[in-house]
Structures are given as C-alpha cells and as structure tokens.
Amino acid sequence: MTPTIQADAEQLAQAAADFITAQVRANPHLSILVATGNTPMPTYAELARRVEAGDVDFSRATAVQLDEYLGIEDDDPRSLWNWMRRSFVEPLGLTRTVRLHSPGQFGAAIRDLGGLDLAILGLGPNGHLGFNEPPSPPDAPTRTLALTPASLESNRAYWGVAVPAGAITAGMDVILAARQTLLLVSGAHKRGVLHAALRGPETPEVPASFLRRTALTVIADEAAWT
Ligand code: GLP
C-alpha cells in the first residue's frame, strides 16, 4: 500500500476533503469515526467551506467519537469531545453523534448504527490510533487505559498544560471493522512511524500497521513520506 502524496498540508486537506465528500454523497447516512489532533483540522475546515457553499450535506450522517481523556468535564478546554464538536460536528451541520462514555454503551451504539462506514484517523507519533497505545493487538477492545509518556508529551502540546494520565479509546476491533479507513499524515516528524506502519511488520508495537488489513486510503504530504 502506497500513500497518495500531496505537496503540503493544504493539498492534503483538499484531497482528504474530496475523499470524504465523495463518501457522504454516495451514502448520506454515513457513520464516521472522527479523529481530533492537528492533522485533520485543515480537512475539516475545507469540508466546512464546502458545506457553507452548499456543495455537500452532512446533516443525515453520524459522527462517532474516537477517544477522550478520563476524568475531565465537558467544559474542560482539553475535552476531545468539545474539540470534535467545534471542528467537525457543528461546522459541518451534523445532528447525530455518538459519544464515547463507556465500552458497553459505545459497543451498543456502534451496533445500532450497523457498524462504521468510515474511520478518519490521524497517526500517533508512536504509531497509536485513537489512544490504542503500543502494544495494541488487532482485537484490542474499546477500553480505558493509561497513556504512554510519549502520548502525554504530544498531547500536552495541544493545550500547553498536562493532560490526564488516563484515556478511553474506541478499540482496534472497532477501527479495523470500519468499511473504509482514511489515514491522514502530515509532517517530517511522522515520516519514521508512517514508514513503519506501511512498510514494517504488522505488529502490536505499531498499532497503525494493522490498518493494512482494512480498505485503507492513506493521504500524506511529502514531508511525511519522501
Ligand atoms: C493523538 C490522538 C489521536 C490523533 C493522534 C495524532 O494523541 N489521540 O486521535 O489522531 O494523536 O495527532 P496529530 O494529528 O495531532 O499528530
């Protein structure tokens, strides 16, 4: 599997928005697992522009939360739910959402949806997906877990203050069962881990390596691949 390479983060956003737009046009009831993190933000902004222009309609789609820190309130500025709401749910006009509160609640909600149609994912600097920290085998379930030092550090950068040591994540089993997966990767700091994910062995040490088992589209910028 070779990624589609775009010149820079802006071109990446255009290509990713094209892919997601085509999916929701083909299936207006698309159920979408939605990553936060920095990488997909220009893509979501581009989708919001297209919604504003009347080019695409997400009002019948469902947005599903990928991950969250433990022990924070909704009004905490670090809430990943709020980041997803501000960047994706509200600007794209979605009315249906599934939050990630507990493994049992989440599993039942995904079953009610009939599974996920599309998982939009970023790539953790240590190869994690959502908060499926290494090691995560492909059958790792939706669960709470302790963040690794690498993730505590990369996530601290989002907010300038420490993040909680615990998190809940959609399981590898949920992510890998999505009918389509879209991995977005930007920046030279992701180059090593992207090559490990696509060219190295499939291993729990690089959870993203299991995405090769799925109907996977990877869109990266030149800095992240060449
Ligand atoms: C974070 C999040 C992931 C995100 C990834 C990459 O820790 N838990 O959902 O996709 O790491 O983030 P970024 O796009 O900011 O590099």
XYZ file of C-alpha atoms and ligand atoms in Angstrom:
242
model
C 0.000 0.000 0.000
C 1.432 3.321 -1.110
C 0.027 6.590 0.157
C -1.349 9.274 -2.066
C 1.242 12.012 -1.712
C 0.295 15.667 -1.660
C 2.714 18.584 -1.822
C 1.814 20.040 1.548
C -0.741 20.092 4.343
C -3.101 22.338 2.352
C -3.146 19.992 -0.658
C -3.588 17.087 1.739
C -6.686 18.779 3.130
C -8.135 19.229 -0.364
C -7.564 15.582 -1.265
C -8.948 14.321 2.033
C -11.989 16.584 1.728
C -12.555 15.222 -1.798
C -12.462 11.651 -0.459
C -14.849 12.342 2.433
C -17.191 14.397 0.232
C -17.473 11.502 -2.222
C -18.278 9.099 0.605
C -21.097 11.174 2.077
C -22.543 11.914 -1.364
C -22.663 8.164 -2.038
C -24.215 7.462 1.366
C -25.838 10.443 3.116
C -26.321 8.295 6.245
C -22.571 7.713 6.537
C -21.383 6.796 10.048
C -17.987 8.409 10.591
C -15.406 7.863 13.308
C -13.829 11.289 13.779
C -10.245 11.857 14.929
C -9.193 15.070 16.556
C -5.492 16.039 16.695
C -3.852 18.677 14.491
C -3.607 16.727 11.242
C -7.267 16.602 10.163
C -8.120 20.193 11.142
C -7.438 21.758 7.701
C -9.521 18.943 6.165
C -12.446 19.678 8.468
C -12.122 23.402 7.721
C -12.254 22.651 3.986
C -15.315 20.434 4.480
C -16.966 23.251 6.429
C -16.334 25.623 3.496
C -17.968 23.128 1.136
C -20.973 22.756 3.443
C -21.271 26.532 3.665
C -21.170 26.740 -0.137
C -23.916 24.120 -0.391
C -21.660 21.598 -2.176
C -22.146 18.773 0.334
C -24.577 17.885 3.104
C -23.663 16.033 6.312
C -26.991 16.559 8.072
C -28.001 12.887 7.886
C -24.552 11.478 8.736
C -23.484 10.362 12.216
C -20.235 11.446 13.872
C -18.717 8.959 16.297
C -16.161 9.963 18.926
C -12.795 8.209 18.722
C -11.174 8.946 22.060
C -11.263 11.035 25.229
C -9.290 11.739 28.365
C -10.627 10.310 31.600
C -11.878 12.399 34.468
C -12.496 15.713 32.719
C -15.766 17.608 32.411
C -17.360 18.677 29.142
C -16.458 22.283 29.837
C -12.777 21.444 30.328
C -10.892 23.185 27.493
C -8.988 19.915 26.871
C -12.150 17.871 26.212
C -11.681 15.955 22.951
C -15.467 15.808 22.589
C -15.530 19.597 22.538
C -12.684 19.703 20.003
C -14.631 17.315 17.763
C -17.837 19.308 18.246
C -16.172 22.649 17.428
C -14.145 21.408 14.453
C -16.454 18.833 12.843
C -19.962 18.348 14.232
C -21.112 21.981 14.325
C -19.381 23.454 11.267
C -20.488 20.501 9.102
C -24.036 20.588 10.449
C -24.268 17.052 11.802
C -27.230 16.376 14.045
C -26.416 12.794 15.022
C -23.490 11.942 17.257
C -22.250 9.019 19.296
C -20.127 9.888 22.287
C -17.615 7.584 23.905
C -18.598 7.268 27.554
C -18.048 3.599 28.353
C -17.129 0.453 26.409
C -20.573 -1.124 26.848
C -22.519 1.988 25.813
C -20.197 2.543 22.846
C -20.382 -1.025 21.589
C -24.186 -0.962 21.695
C -24.281 2.385 19.861
C -21.978 1.111 17.099
C -24.139 -1.993 16.700
C -27.251 0.203 16.459
C -25.557 2.136 13.669
C -24.868 -1.088 11.788
C -21.111 -0.540 12.154
C -18.873 2.275 10.977
C -18.777 3.275 7.322
C -15.666 5.447 7.532
C -12.913 5.940 10.118
C -10.972 9.220 9.744
C -7.708 8.717 11.599
C -4.513 10.530 12.454
C -1.259 8.729 13.205
C 0.153 8.974 16.710
C 3.881 9.743 16.828
C 4.307 6.312 18.460
C 2.025 4.540 15.982
C -1.147 4.748 18.058
C -4.644 5.032 16.598
C -7.045 6.980 18.766
C -5.479 6.063 22.097
C -4.684 2.455 21.205
C -1.208 2.752 22.614
C 1.540 0.293 21.712
C 1.269 -2.602 22.274
C -2.302 -2.950 20.899
C -3.235 -6.150 19.069
C -5.908 -6.035 16.343
C -8.570 -7.380 18.698
C -7.900 -4.783 21.416
C -11.380 -3.713 22.566
C -12.812 -0.332 23.449
C -11.312 0.326 26.883
C -9.790 2.708 29.361
C -6.023 2.735 29.636
C -3.005 4.691 30.842
C -1.379 6.999 28.295
C 2.279 6.398 27.446
C 4.862 9.088 28.257
C 5.136 9.802 24.503
C 1.412 10.493 24.234
C 1.325 12.539 27.425
C 4.034 14.708 25.866
C 2.468 15.011 22.381
C -0.966 15.740 23.859
C 0.397 18.301 26.293
C 1.470 20.257 23.212
C -2.189 20.725 22.193
C -3.069 22.605 25.339
C 0.161 23.863 26.897
C -0.786 22.106 30.132
C -0.637 18.486 31.208
C -3.422 16.145 30.118
C -4.963 13.441 32.312
C -2.916 10.251 32.581
C -5.867 8.081 31.614
C -7.967 7.835 28.465
C -10.738 5.864 26.815
C -10.438 4.808 23.191
C -12.500 3.100 20.535
C -10.922 -0.345 20.268
C -8.714 -1.607 17.478
C -11.537 -4.065 16.792
C -13.955 -1.189 16.112
C -11.487 0.766 13.962
C -10.433 -2.239 11.884
C -14.071 -3.209 11.260
C -14.835 0.139 9.571
C -15.840 -0.342 5.938
C -13.339 2.327 4.864
C -10.380 3.752 6.751
C -8.708 7.068 5.911
C -5.324 7.800 7.493
C -4.054 11.376 7.272
C -0.377 12.028 7.930
C 1.442 15.347 7.767
C 4.943 16.499 8.660
C 8.503 15.211 8.771
C 8.113 14.122 12.407
C 5.691 11.388 11.241
C 7.929 10.020 8.491
C 9.534 7.222 10.503
C 6.321 5.975 12.026
C 4.425 6.185 8.704
C 7.048 4.012 7.014
C 6.886 1.591 9.950
C 3.092 1.451 9.667
C 3.015 0.814 5.919
C 6.299 -0.997 5.244
C 7.295 -2.648 8.516
C 5.837 -5.829 10.015
C 2.261 -5.869 11.246
C 2.851 -5.639 14.975
C 1.056 -4.516 18.151
C 4.103 -2.269 18.692
C 2.835 -0.162 15.757
C -0.957 -0.398 16.042
C -1.430 1.529 12.792
C 0.326 -1.303 10.916
C -2.908 -3.320 11.193
C -4.726 -0.785 9.030
C -3.265 -2.640 6.034
C -5.899 -5.301 6.747
C -8.653 -2.777 6.002
C -9.944 -0.918 2.941
C -7.309 1.728 3.613
C -6.638 5.074 1.977
C -3.565 6.947 3.174
C -3.107 10.592 2.254
C 0.231 12.075 3.328
C 2.216 15.153 2.497
C 5.706 14.974 1.005
C 7.368 15.744 4.322
C 5.769 12.664 5.889
C 6.778 10.220 3.152
C 9.609 11.202 0.790
C -3.471 11.939 19.409
C -4.922 11.434 19.360
C -5.234 10.790 18.039
C -4.586 11.584 16.930
C -3.096 11.385 17.022
C -2.287 12.227 16.059
O -2.846 11.545 20.593
N -5.291 10.540 20.425
O -6.645 10.704 17.876
O -5.049 11.121 15.688
O -2.621 11.518 18.350
O -2.387 13.574 16.384
P -1.845 14.745 15.466
O -2.723 14.752 14.247
O -2.007 15.996 16.277
O -0.432 14.446 15.135
